Short mmCIF file of N, CA and C in Angstrom, two decimals:
data_model
loop_
_atom_site.label_atom_id
_atom_site.label_comp_id
_atom_site.label_asym_id
_atom_site.label_seq_id
_atom_site.Cartn_x
_atom_site.Cartn_y
_atom_site.Cartn_z
N UNK A 481 1.18 41.58 -44.45
CA UNK A 481 0.04 41.75 -43.55
C UNK A 481 -0.77 40.46 -43.44
N UNK A 482 -1.00 39.80 -44.58
CA UNK A 482 -1.77 38.55 -44.59
C UNK A 482 -1.04 37.48 -43.80
N UNK A 483 0.29 37.38 -43.94
CA UNK A 483 1.03 36.36 -43.20
C UNK A 483 0.98 36.62 -41.70
N UNK A 484 0.95 37.87 -41.29
CA UNK A 484 0.83 38.19 -39.86
C UNK A 484 -0.52 37.73 -39.35
N UNK A 485 -1.58 37.96 -40.13
CA UNK A 485 -2.91 37.50 -39.71
C UNK A 485 -2.97 35.98 -39.62
N UNK A 486 -2.34 35.29 -40.56
CA UNK A 486 -2.34 33.82 -40.53
C UNK A 486 -1.60 33.30 -39.31
N UNK A 487 -0.45 33.90 -39.00
CA UNK A 487 0.30 33.49 -37.82
C UNK A 487 -0.52 33.77 -36.56
N UNK A 488 -1.14 34.94 -36.47
CA UNK A 488 -1.96 35.28 -35.31
C UNK A 488 -3.13 34.32 -35.17
N UNK A 489 -3.77 33.96 -36.28
CA UNK A 489 -4.89 33.02 -36.23
C UNK A 489 -4.42 31.65 -35.76
N UNK A 490 -3.25 31.21 -36.23
CA UNK A 490 -2.70 29.92 -35.79
C UNK A 490 -2.39 29.90 -34.32
N UNK A 491 -1.80 30.98 -33.81
CA UNK A 491 -1.50 31.09 -32.38
C UNK A 491 -2.79 31.06 -31.57
N UNK A 492 -3.80 31.79 -32.02
CA UNK A 492 -5.07 31.80 -31.30
C UNK A 492 -5.73 30.42 -31.32
N UNK A 493 -5.66 29.71 -32.43
CA UNK A 493 -6.24 28.37 -32.51
C UNK A 493 -5.54 27.42 -31.56
N UNK A 494 -4.21 27.49 -31.52
CA UNK A 494 -3.47 26.64 -30.59
C UNK A 494 -3.76 27.00 -29.15
N UNK A 495 -3.86 28.27 -28.84
CA UNK A 495 -4.15 28.70 -27.48
C UNK A 495 -5.52 28.21 -27.05
N UNK A 496 -6.47 28.11 -27.96
CA UNK A 496 -7.80 27.63 -27.63
C UNK A 496 -7.81 26.17 -27.23
N UNK A 497 -6.82 25.40 -27.65
CA UNK A 497 -6.77 23.98 -27.34
C UNK A 497 -5.92 23.68 -26.12
N UNK A 498 -5.01 24.54 -25.78
CA UNK A 498 -4.11 24.29 -24.67
C UNK A 498 -4.84 24.41 -23.35
N UNK A 499 -4.35 23.71 -22.35
CA UNK A 499 -4.95 23.80 -21.03
C UNK A 499 -4.62 25.11 -20.39
N UNK A 500 -5.42 25.53 -19.40
CA UNK A 500 -5.19 26.80 -18.74
C UNK A 500 -3.80 26.90 -18.11
N UNK A 501 -3.25 25.78 -17.66
CA UNK A 501 -1.92 25.83 -17.06
C UNK A 501 -0.86 26.13 -18.12
N UNK A 502 -1.12 25.72 -19.37
CA UNK A 502 -0.24 26.06 -20.47
C UNK A 502 1.13 25.41 -20.42
N UNK A 503 1.34 24.41 -19.59
CA UNK A 503 2.67 23.81 -19.45
C UNK A 503 2.69 22.37 -19.94
N UNK A 504 1.91 22.06 -20.96
CA UNK A 504 1.80 20.69 -21.42
C UNK A 504 1.82 20.65 -22.94
N UNK A 505 2.30 19.53 -23.45
CA UNK A 505 2.20 19.31 -24.89
C UNK A 505 0.86 18.69 -25.24
N UNK A 506 0.08 18.31 -24.24
CA UNK A 506 -1.25 17.73 -24.46
C UNK A 506 -2.30 18.82 -24.46
N UNK A 507 -3.39 18.55 -25.16
CA UNK A 507 -4.48 19.50 -25.23
C UNK A 507 -5.76 18.83 -24.74
N UNK A 508 -6.71 19.65 -24.33
CA UNK A 508 -7.99 19.14 -23.85
C UNK A 508 -8.66 18.32 -24.94
N UNK A 509 -8.69 18.86 -26.14
CA UNK A 509 -9.35 18.18 -27.24
C UNK A 509 -8.34 17.41 -28.09
N UNK A 510 -8.80 16.33 -28.68
CA UNK A 510 -7.94 15.57 -29.57
C UNK A 510 -7.03 14.58 -28.87
N UNK A 511 -7.07 14.49 -27.56
CA UNK A 511 -6.27 13.55 -26.80
C UNK A 511 -7.19 12.50 -26.20
N UNK A 512 -6.81 11.25 -26.26
CA UNK A 512 -7.54 10.21 -25.52
C UNK A 512 -7.07 10.28 -24.07
N UNK A 513 -8.00 10.50 -23.16
CA UNK A 513 -7.68 10.64 -21.74
C UNK A 513 -8.22 9.43 -20.98
N UNK A 514 -7.36 8.77 -20.21
CA UNK A 514 -7.73 7.58 -19.44
C UNK A 514 -7.70 7.94 -17.96
N UNK A 515 -8.74 7.54 -17.24
CA UNK A 515 -8.89 7.86 -15.82
C UNK A 515 -7.77 7.27 -14.98
N UNK A 516 -7.16 8.10 -14.10
CA UNK A 516 -6.16 7.61 -13.15
C UNK A 516 -6.58 7.87 -11.70
N UNK A 517 -7.41 8.88 -11.46
CA UNK A 517 -7.94 9.18 -10.13
C UNK A 517 -9.40 9.56 -10.24
N UNK A 518 -10.19 9.08 -9.33
CA UNK A 518 -11.58 9.52 -9.21
C UNK A 518 -11.69 10.15 -7.84
N UNK A 519 -11.88 11.47 -7.81
CA UNK A 519 -11.80 12.20 -6.54
C UNK A 519 -10.38 12.14 -6.03
N UNK A 520 -10.23 11.83 -4.77
CA UNK A 520 -8.89 11.78 -4.16
C UNK A 520 -8.26 10.41 -4.25
N UNK A 521 -8.98 9.43 -4.80
CA UNK A 521 -8.49 8.06 -4.82
C UNK A 521 -7.94 7.65 -6.17
N UNK A 522 -6.84 6.89 -6.15
CA UNK A 522 -6.32 6.31 -7.38
C UNK A 522 -7.36 5.36 -7.93
N UNK A 523 -7.50 5.35 -9.26
CA UNK A 523 -8.47 4.46 -9.88
C UNK A 523 -7.97 3.03 -9.84
N UNK A 524 -8.77 2.17 -9.26
CA UNK A 524 -8.52 0.74 -9.27
C UNK A 524 -9.82 0.11 -9.76
N UNK A 525 -9.73 -0.72 -10.78
CA UNK A 525 -10.93 -1.35 -11.32
C UNK A 525 -11.63 -2.14 -10.22
N UNK A 526 -12.92 -1.90 -10.03
CA UNK A 526 -13.65 -2.61 -8.98
C UNK A 526 -13.78 -4.11 -9.24
N UNK A 527 -13.57 -4.51 -10.47
CA UNK A 527 -13.57 -5.92 -10.86
C UNK A 527 -12.27 -6.14 -11.62
N UNK A 528 -11.42 -7.09 -11.19
CA UNK A 528 -10.14 -7.30 -11.89
C UNK A 528 -10.32 -7.47 -13.39
N UNK A 529 -9.48 -6.77 -14.14
CA UNK A 529 -9.50 -6.87 -15.60
C UNK A 529 -10.52 -5.98 -16.29
N UNK A 530 -11.33 -5.25 -15.52
CA UNK A 530 -12.33 -4.37 -16.13
C UNK A 530 -11.63 -3.21 -16.83
N UNK A 531 -12.14 -2.80 -17.99
CA UNK A 531 -11.54 -1.66 -18.70
C UNK A 531 -11.67 -0.37 -17.89
N UNK A 532 -10.74 0.54 -18.09
CA UNK A 532 -10.70 1.81 -17.38
C UNK A 532 -11.53 2.86 -18.12
N UNK A 533 -12.31 3.66 -17.39
CA UNK A 533 -13.03 4.76 -18.05
C UNK A 533 -12.08 5.70 -18.79
N UNK A 534 -12.56 6.24 -19.89
CA UNK A 534 -11.76 7.12 -20.73
C UNK A 534 -12.66 8.10 -21.45
N UNK A 535 -12.10 9.25 -21.83
CA UNK A 535 -12.85 10.28 -22.54
C UNK A 535 -12.01 10.84 -23.69
N UNK A 536 -12.71 11.37 -24.68
CA UNK A 536 -12.06 12.15 -25.73
C UNK A 536 -13.00 13.29 -26.11
N UNK A 537 -12.49 14.51 -26.03
CA UNK A 537 -13.25 15.70 -26.39
C UNK A 537 -12.83 16.14 -27.79
N UNK A 538 -13.81 16.54 -28.60
CA UNK A 538 -13.56 16.96 -29.97
C UNK A 538 -13.90 18.44 -30.09
N UNK A 539 -12.92 19.24 -30.48
CA UNK A 539 -13.07 20.69 -30.53
C UNK A 539 -14.10 21.15 -31.55
N UNK A 540 -14.04 20.64 -32.77
CA UNK A 540 -14.92 21.12 -33.83
C UNK A 540 -16.40 20.93 -33.54
N UNK A 541 -16.75 19.77 -32.97
CA UNK A 541 -18.16 19.46 -32.70
C UNK A 541 -18.56 19.77 -31.27
N UNK A 542 -17.59 20.05 -30.42
CA UNK A 542 -17.82 20.30 -28.99
C UNK A 542 -18.55 19.11 -28.36
N UNK A 543 -18.12 17.91 -28.74
CA UNK A 543 -18.69 16.68 -28.19
C UNK A 543 -17.62 15.94 -27.40
N UNK A 544 -18.09 15.20 -26.42
CA UNK A 544 -17.23 14.31 -25.65
C UNK A 544 -17.83 12.92 -25.76
N UNK A 545 -16.98 11.94 -25.88
CA UNK A 545 -17.43 10.55 -25.95
C UNK A 545 -16.41 9.70 -25.21
N UNK A 546 -16.84 8.54 -24.80
CA UNK A 546 -15.90 7.66 -24.13
C UNK A 546 -16.56 6.44 -23.53
N UNK A 547 -15.84 5.86 -22.58
CA UNK A 547 -16.26 4.66 -21.91
C UNK A 547 -16.36 4.98 -20.43
N UNK A 548 -17.49 4.66 -19.81
CA UNK A 548 -17.75 5.05 -18.43
C UNK A 548 -17.51 3.93 -17.41
N UNK A 549 -17.14 2.75 -17.85
CA UNK A 549 -16.89 1.64 -16.93
C UNK A 549 -17.65 0.39 -17.31
N UNK A 550 -18.87 0.57 -17.78
CA UNK A 550 -19.69 -0.51 -18.33
C UNK A 550 -20.21 -0.08 -19.70
N UNK A 551 -20.67 1.13 -19.77
CA UNK A 551 -21.31 1.66 -20.96
C UNK A 551 -20.47 2.71 -21.65
N UNK A 552 -20.73 2.88 -22.96
CA UNK A 552 -20.17 3.99 -23.71
C UNK A 552 -21.07 5.19 -23.47
N UNK A 553 -20.52 6.39 -23.60
CA UNK A 553 -21.32 7.59 -23.39
C UNK A 553 -20.95 8.65 -24.39
N UNK A 554 -21.83 9.63 -24.48
CA UNK A 554 -21.58 10.81 -25.29
C UNK A 554 -22.25 12.00 -24.62
N UNK A 555 -21.76 13.17 -24.91
CA UNK A 555 -22.33 14.41 -24.38
C UNK A 555 -21.77 15.55 -25.21
N UNK A 556 -22.23 16.74 -24.92
CA UNK A 556 -21.66 17.95 -25.49
C UNK A 556 -20.95 18.69 -24.36
N UNK A 557 -20.08 19.62 -24.72
CA UNK A 557 -19.43 20.43 -23.69
C UNK A 557 -19.31 21.86 -24.17
N UNK A 558 -19.20 22.75 -23.20
CA UNK A 558 -18.88 24.15 -23.48
C UNK A 558 -17.62 24.48 -22.71
N UNK A 559 -16.81 25.33 -23.33
CA UNK A 559 -15.53 25.70 -22.72
C UNK A 559 -15.28 27.18 -22.99
N UNK A 560 -14.86 27.85 -21.96
CA UNK A 560 -14.45 29.25 -22.07
C UNK A 560 -13.32 29.45 -21.07
N UNK A 561 -12.11 29.62 -21.60
CA UNK A 561 -10.95 29.69 -20.71
C UNK A 561 -10.81 28.38 -19.96
N UNK A 562 -10.75 28.46 -18.64
CA UNK A 562 -10.63 27.23 -17.84
C UNK A 562 -12.00 26.67 -17.44
N UNK A 563 -13.06 27.35 -17.81
CA UNK A 563 -14.40 26.86 -17.50
C UNK A 563 -14.76 25.73 -18.46
N UNK A 564 -15.29 24.64 -17.92
CA UNK A 564 -15.68 23.48 -18.72
C UNK A 564 -16.94 22.89 -18.11
N UNK A 565 -17.97 22.75 -18.92
CA UNK A 565 -19.24 22.21 -18.45
C UNK A 565 -19.73 21.18 -19.47
N UNK A 566 -20.14 20.02 -18.97
CA UNK A 566 -20.69 18.98 -19.83
C UNK A 566 -22.21 19.06 -19.81
N UNK A 567 -22.82 18.77 -20.95
CA UNK A 567 -24.27 18.69 -21.04
C UNK A 567 -24.75 17.35 -20.50
N UNK A 568 -26.02 17.05 -20.70
CA UNK A 568 -26.54 15.75 -20.26
C UNK A 568 -25.73 14.60 -20.87
N UNK A 569 -25.44 13.60 -20.05
CA UNK A 569 -24.65 12.46 -20.49
C UNK A 569 -25.59 11.35 -20.93
N UNK A 570 -25.39 10.88 -22.16
CA UNK A 570 -26.20 9.81 -22.72
C UNK A 570 -25.37 8.53 -22.71
N UNK A 571 -25.89 7.50 -22.04
CA UNK A 571 -25.20 6.22 -21.91
C UNK A 571 -25.91 5.14 -22.70
N UNK A 572 -25.13 4.15 -23.16
CA UNK A 572 -25.76 2.94 -23.67
C UNK A 572 -26.40 2.25 -22.47
N UNK A 573 -27.14 1.17 -22.67
CA UNK A 573 -27.93 0.58 -21.58
C UNK A 573 -27.50 -0.84 -21.25
N UNK A 574 -26.22 -1.06 -21.11
CA UNK A 574 -25.75 -2.38 -20.73
C UNK A 574 -25.67 -2.46 -19.21
N UNK A 575 -25.86 -3.65 -18.69
CA UNK A 575 -25.75 -3.87 -17.24
C UNK A 575 -24.42 -4.55 -16.95
N UNK A 576 -23.93 -4.31 -15.75
CA UNK A 576 -22.68 -4.92 -15.33
C UNK A 576 -22.76 -5.30 -13.87
N UNK A 577 -21.67 -5.80 -13.35
CA UNK A 577 -21.60 -6.15 -11.94
C UNK A 577 -21.94 -4.92 -11.10
N UNK A 578 -22.59 -5.10 -9.95
CA UNK A 578 -22.99 -3.95 -9.14
C UNK A 578 -21.83 -3.00 -8.83
N UNK A 579 -20.64 -3.54 -8.58
CA UNK A 579 -19.50 -2.66 -8.27
C UNK A 579 -19.11 -1.82 -9.47
N UNK A 580 -19.21 -2.39 -10.67
CA UNK A 580 -18.91 -1.63 -11.89
C UNK A 580 -19.96 -0.56 -12.13
N UNK A 581 -21.21 -0.90 -11.90
CA UNK A 581 -22.29 0.07 -12.10
C UNK A 581 -22.14 1.24 -11.12
N UNK A 582 -21.74 0.94 -9.88
CA UNK A 582 -21.52 2.00 -8.90
C UNK A 582 -20.35 2.89 -9.32
N UNK A 583 -19.26 2.28 -9.78
CA UNK A 583 -18.10 3.06 -10.24
C UNK A 583 -18.49 3.93 -11.43
N UNK A 584 -19.29 3.37 -12.35
CA UNK A 584 -19.74 4.15 -13.50
C UNK A 584 -20.59 5.34 -13.06
N UNK A 585 -21.45 5.12 -12.08
CA UNK A 585 -22.30 6.21 -11.56
C UNK A 585 -21.42 7.32 -10.96
N UNK A 586 -20.38 6.94 -10.20
CA UNK A 586 -19.49 7.95 -9.61
C UNK A 586 -18.70 8.69 -10.69
N UNK A 587 -18.28 7.97 -11.73
CA UNK A 587 -17.54 8.59 -12.83
C UNK A 587 -18.42 9.60 -13.58
N UNK A 588 -19.63 9.20 -13.93
CA UNK A 588 -20.51 10.12 -14.67
C UNK A 588 -20.94 11.29 -13.78
N UNK A 589 -21.04 11.08 -12.47
CA UNK A 589 -21.34 12.19 -11.55
C UNK A 589 -20.19 13.19 -11.55
N UNK A 590 -18.95 12.70 -11.63
CA UNK A 590 -17.79 13.60 -11.70
C UNK A 590 -17.85 14.44 -12.98
N UNK A 591 -18.18 13.81 -14.10
CA UNK A 591 -18.31 14.57 -15.35
C UNK A 591 -19.41 15.63 -15.20
N UNK A 592 -20.56 15.21 -14.68
CA UNK A 592 -21.70 16.12 -14.55
C UNK A 592 -21.40 17.28 -13.60
N UNK A 593 -20.54 17.07 -12.62
CA UNK A 593 -20.21 18.10 -11.64
C UNK A 593 -19.08 19.02 -12.04
N UNK A 594 -18.47 18.77 -13.18
CA UNK A 594 -17.31 19.57 -13.62
C UNK A 594 -17.72 21.01 -13.93
N UNK A 595 -16.95 21.95 -13.40
CA UNK A 595 -17.16 23.36 -13.70
C UNK A 595 -15.92 24.00 -14.34
N UNK A 596 -14.77 23.36 -14.17
CA UNK A 596 -13.53 23.90 -14.72
C UNK A 596 -12.52 22.76 -14.88
N UNK A 597 -11.42 23.06 -15.58
CA UNK A 597 -10.38 22.07 -15.80
C UNK A 597 -9.02 22.74 -15.84
N UNK A 598 -8.00 21.88 -15.75
CA UNK A 598 -6.64 22.34 -16.00
C UNK A 598 -5.83 21.15 -16.48
N UNK A 599 -4.79 21.46 -17.22
CA UNK A 599 -3.85 20.44 -17.66
C UNK A 599 -2.52 20.78 -17.02
N UNK A 600 -2.03 19.84 -16.23
CA UNK A 600 -0.74 20.00 -15.56
C UNK A 600 0.17 18.91 -16.06
N UNK A 601 1.27 19.32 -16.66
CA UNK A 601 2.23 18.38 -17.26
C UNK A 601 1.46 17.45 -18.19
N UNK A 602 1.31 16.20 -17.81
CA UNK A 602 0.63 15.25 -18.71
C UNK A 602 -0.68 14.75 -18.12
N UNK A 603 -1.32 15.52 -17.26
CA UNK A 603 -2.60 15.11 -16.67
C UNK A 603 -3.69 16.16 -16.91
N UNK A 604 -4.87 15.67 -17.24
CA UNK A 604 -6.07 16.49 -17.32
C UNK A 604 -6.80 16.35 -15.99
N UNK A 605 -7.15 17.48 -15.39
CA UNK A 605 -7.90 17.47 -14.13
C UNK A 605 -9.25 18.14 -14.35
N UNK A 606 -10.32 17.38 -14.12
CA UNK A 606 -11.67 17.94 -14.15
C UNK A 606 -12.00 18.34 -12.73
N UNK A 607 -12.48 19.56 -12.57
CA UNK A 607 -12.61 20.12 -11.23
C UNK A 607 -13.95 20.80 -11.02
N UNK A 608 -14.26 21.02 -9.76
CA UNK A 608 -15.30 21.96 -9.37
C UNK A 608 -14.62 22.90 -8.40
N UNK A 609 -14.42 24.13 -8.83
CA UNK A 609 -13.61 25.06 -8.03
C UNK A 609 -12.18 24.55 -7.98
N UNK A 610 -11.65 24.36 -6.77
CA UNK A 610 -10.29 23.86 -6.60
C UNK A 610 -10.25 22.35 -6.32
N UNK A 611 -11.43 21.73 -6.18
CA UNK A 611 -11.49 20.30 -5.87
C UNK A 611 -11.41 19.48 -7.16
N UNK A 612 -10.50 18.52 -7.20
CA UNK A 612 -10.33 17.66 -8.37
C UNK A 612 -11.33 16.51 -8.29
N UNK A 613 -12.22 16.47 -9.28
CA UNK A 613 -13.22 15.41 -9.35
C UNK A 613 -12.65 14.16 -10.02
N UNK A 614 -11.83 14.35 -11.05
CA UNK A 614 -11.24 13.24 -11.79
C UNK A 614 -9.94 13.70 -12.43
N UNK A 615 -8.96 12.80 -12.46
CA UNK A 615 -7.67 13.09 -13.10
C UNK A 615 -7.43 12.02 -14.16
N UNK A 616 -6.95 12.46 -15.33
CA UNK A 616 -6.73 11.57 -16.46
C UNK A 616 -5.31 11.71 -16.96
N UNK A 617 -4.80 10.64 -17.55
CA UNK A 617 -3.51 10.65 -18.24
C UNK A 617 -3.77 10.30 -19.70
N UNK A 618 -2.91 10.76 -20.61
CA UNK A 618 -3.08 10.37 -22.00
C UNK A 618 -2.99 8.86 -22.11
N UNK A 619 -3.85 8.28 -22.90
CA UNK A 619 -3.81 6.83 -23.05
C UNK A 619 -4.77 6.38 -24.13
N UNK A 620 -4.75 5.10 -24.37
CA UNK A 620 -5.62 4.57 -25.44
C UNK A 620 -7.08 4.70 -25.11
N UNK A 621 -7.89 4.87 -26.12
CA UNK A 621 -9.34 4.90 -25.93
C UNK A 621 -9.83 3.47 -25.75
N UNK A 622 -10.82 3.29 -24.91
CA UNK A 622 -11.41 1.96 -24.71
C UNK A 622 -12.56 1.73 -25.67
#
């Protein structure tokens, strides 16, 4: 009986980390996610050689941290099924080229506007309804 409970608890823990699509070896939490699309557009650094925005969500603390384009950021998140909402985003206060600052503003607006997510194959999609605000691929943290 105890071993059945342990197996059931393990399955439930894994299910809590898997994306709603359930067809990926990647999980929302514990994966470094690097931006590949912002809205409908492929991500291209507005300044050649600029680092790409990236996020990592941590299940135990329900925190998200990452790089927004110029500044590092942190926030909290809540998740229930495919619903995903970020709390207020706290940024460091570095300045960058105007194009980088604009890209960072659009990136953080996408995070702030997220209402749900899905993981398809090897991509994390942050969404509002059916509209994809940002798409990420597994990759190194910046």
